[in-house]
């Protein structure tokens, strides 16, 4: 049967074009790949190549014709043994009509639905006093003993014993195969870690600090977080990216930044930020066991702080569950990482003034435990969000949006954000203090929403 | 090939009609198989171009026409446990590694029968069974990722080799050299295959690279490299065997620079102002990888015109079936929007 040649779309946006020139005439024989015609689009002049072979039976649209619609027949190709008389019966390689897209899309949702998270398991076993540093190291070592596929890579994690001594002793125990010192090449070793995770290994990639992860962020987002989706579920990426985040002390603008909201923005990723040593241990173990990419944001200034930690190897915290660190009735303060400590200090001061604050340690920034926050605000009717990060498009902005969407009727005051000041981090001691949230800023914000 | 100032080409530039190689290091049956595999890629890509023209494929669509000998020759040198990763110009790699043309074409049309259920598109398909790890759209990203696959082969001790394919444009990316360094330092079993088709989009290699001898790009990291005639499937296979032996015996990575050429535009909307029609025509006429093998088979008496037609018909039937499937397969269910974001524990 003769084949109709259709006006092709030569770009994603082309709807019509001009046939500037025919390079084959009626009667010419054509092989696949031969150039048939030149077409001018809004952008460029391009060639149309033949896909099928045969003889040009008829040219339907003359040279010079403008506004030829995409997909309209422009010529007829005859196969071996056919002659022009059969042209009436031409078959278009007709597009089978695309399945119509239903006009009603599912109701827009803010985030992909998250499976309900189980509550933190009750623990009444023995506790040990540990620093955050020790808890992080213990979490990694326990998981590496438990699972051969887990390994640690990063700068100075081995012989140097960790730039911040998190991996102290691990090279001795696990050897060079599993505790790997990398060159100072963040995008390279992050890409290698992600590639290894595609094949089922479970890398822990340590960034000396998250400031340097900026060089690797393409692999974290484009190669790690999106692959499960892009592969239709075929390729998972079980990997942990960890290191210290947020302001250190007196190290200037390039070494002091909170990246929480950057990563929390990304579907396909989980983002955790521990405060206490128990958080650090239970959440890091959960991150290592999780089959997804997990960004784990630590804080250098907490590494030396001591807390009580459950002694069990099986103490693993649920991802996606916030913790009410201090129950209260008058106002809800949400915070994560080092700011949980600041919020608790503020709550103590406020108590002395007769304000009973509830302090929520978010722990998980993605998925976010919206239910716990909303439930708290239904009781207190006020919310103050505290973070080290900048205000614009930060975690506090997300809190405010959640309140608008899910707790509007319960609010007795506008949401108040306490954030890092909207400036690069200064070096001078007095300015640095001024740039960060502190208890006074939090108590002030709380009094404002309590109209006190 | 014209305007290729390579200092030491591995073989003399081809004359108009290339004499079939006297001592082809492949059996006639093998050569016939390469012919079929290359033809499959070409016909598939031509069909994809056609479906694109009909509006059935959207967005970007990067065709592999002209470069078929590279992947077919390299696949012939690979072992079943090996893995492969490449850029967005990936349909040929998938077909050569045994992925189903129906599933690939249906992904191009964005249908539920596609390898990624229609959620990946032309640039993003994967198959663990085939050892194919994508399908990556960020130029150069697949190079450290490919070194990561090799890291996993070594860690698991499965004697596998990974092959990372990237272009003459990608070869200038910084992360490529970070990967070279670690792959060499850690002796990772990875073959870095540079598909030098002489252009990164519209920028010729001479306009993008301070040095155009790409096989030598690993010298700073102690990685040996060879330049290969990427239009000669048998030469590719020979180089592939050499590189595989190198990697599999713990000597670390190796670079293969495949000198090849892309006939079609970079993607579908390519104004083709950066090279002359004559240049394209000349390569097609003188160095076509499929014509080259065809001539070899005719010479060997392995093939006559009738058999040739028959093979073409068989291949076209498979491609037509893939195109039919790709149009009839339904679009993904709307509920698929929210699946495959996170893996279940
Ligand atoms: C990091 C990045 N920059 C730019 C692009 C846009 N882009 C896509 S392909 C391409 C050219 C790449 O050329 P080459 O590596 O030679 O591969 P080829 O297309 O020739 O196969 C460019 C610039 C991209 N996808 N990623
Ligand atoms: Mg190129």
mmCIF file of N, CA and C and ligand atoms in Angstrom, chain B residues 67 88-89 167-169 195-201 262, ligand 2:
data_model
loop_
_atom_site.group_PDB
_atom_site.id
_atom_site.type_symbol
_atom_site.label_atom_id
_atom_site.label_comp_id
_atom_site.label_asym_id
_atom_site.label_seq_id
_atom_site.Cartn_x
_atom_site.Cartn_y
_atom_site.Cartn_z
ATOM 1 N N UNK B 67 26.525 6.004 14.976
ATOM 2 C CA UNK B 67 27.447 5.569 16.035
ATOM 3 C C UNK B 67 27.258 4.097 16.434
ATOM 4 N N UNK B 88 22.127 10.709 27.682
ATOM 5 C CA UNK B 88 20.782 10.772 27.101
ATOM 6 C C UNK B 88 20.719 10.147 25.705
ATOM 7 N N UNK B 89 21.863 9.972 25.038
ATOM 8 C CA UNK B 89 21.846 9.382 23.683
ATOM 9 C C UNK B 89 21.930 7.868 23.887
ATOM 10 N N UNK B 167 30.518 11.739 25.874
ATOM 11 C CA UNK B 167 30.853 12.361 24.601
ATOM 12 C C UNK B 167 32.106 13.213 24.633
ATOM 13 N N UNK B 168 32.452 13.725 23.468
ATOM 14 C CA UNK B 168 33.593 14.636 23.339
ATOM 15 C C UNK B 168 33.298 15.966 24.031
ATOM 16 N N UNK B 169 32.003 16.260 24.242
ATOM 17 C CA UNK B 169 31.656 17.464 24.994
ATOM 18 C C UNK B 169 31.825 17.196 26.486
ATOM 19 N N UNK B 195 32.789 8.590 23.310
ATOM 20 C CA UNK B 195 32.214 8.527 21.962
ATOM 21 C C UNK B 195 32.454 9.889 21.312
ATOM 22 N N UNK B 196 33.571 9.985 20.631
ATOM 23 C CA UNK B 196 33.950 11.246 19.996
ATOM 24 C C UNK B 196 33.282 11.355 18.633
ATOM 25 N N UNK B 197 32.092 11.973 18.656
ATOM 26 C CA UNK B 197 31.367 12.164 17.392
ATOM 27 C C UNK B 197 31.619 13.571 16.834
ATOM 28 N N UNK B 198 32.640 14.214 17.386
ATOM 29 C CA UNK B 198 33.190 15.473 16.889
ATOM 30 C C UNK B 198 32.391 16.720 17.223
ATOM 31 N N UNK B 199 31.207 16.548 17.800
ATOM 32 C CA UNK B 199 30.420 17.722 18.182
ATOM 33 C C UNK B 199 29.744 17.511 19.530
ATOM 34 N N UNK B 200 29.727 18.534 20.349
ATOM 35 C CA UNK B 200 28.856 18.601 21.508
ATOM 36 C C UNK B 200 27.812 19.626 21.150
ATOM 37 N N UNK B 201 26.610 19.180 20.885
ATOM 38 C CA UNK B 201 25.577 20.015 20.251
ATOM 39 C C UNK B 201 26.174 20.648 18.994
ATOM 40 N N UNK B 262 27.935 11.520 14.356
ATOM 41 C CA UNK B 262 26.466 11.501 14.456
ATOM 42 C C UNK B 262 25.890 12.109 13.193
HETATM 43 MG MG1 LIG C 2 29.704 14.674 20.905
#
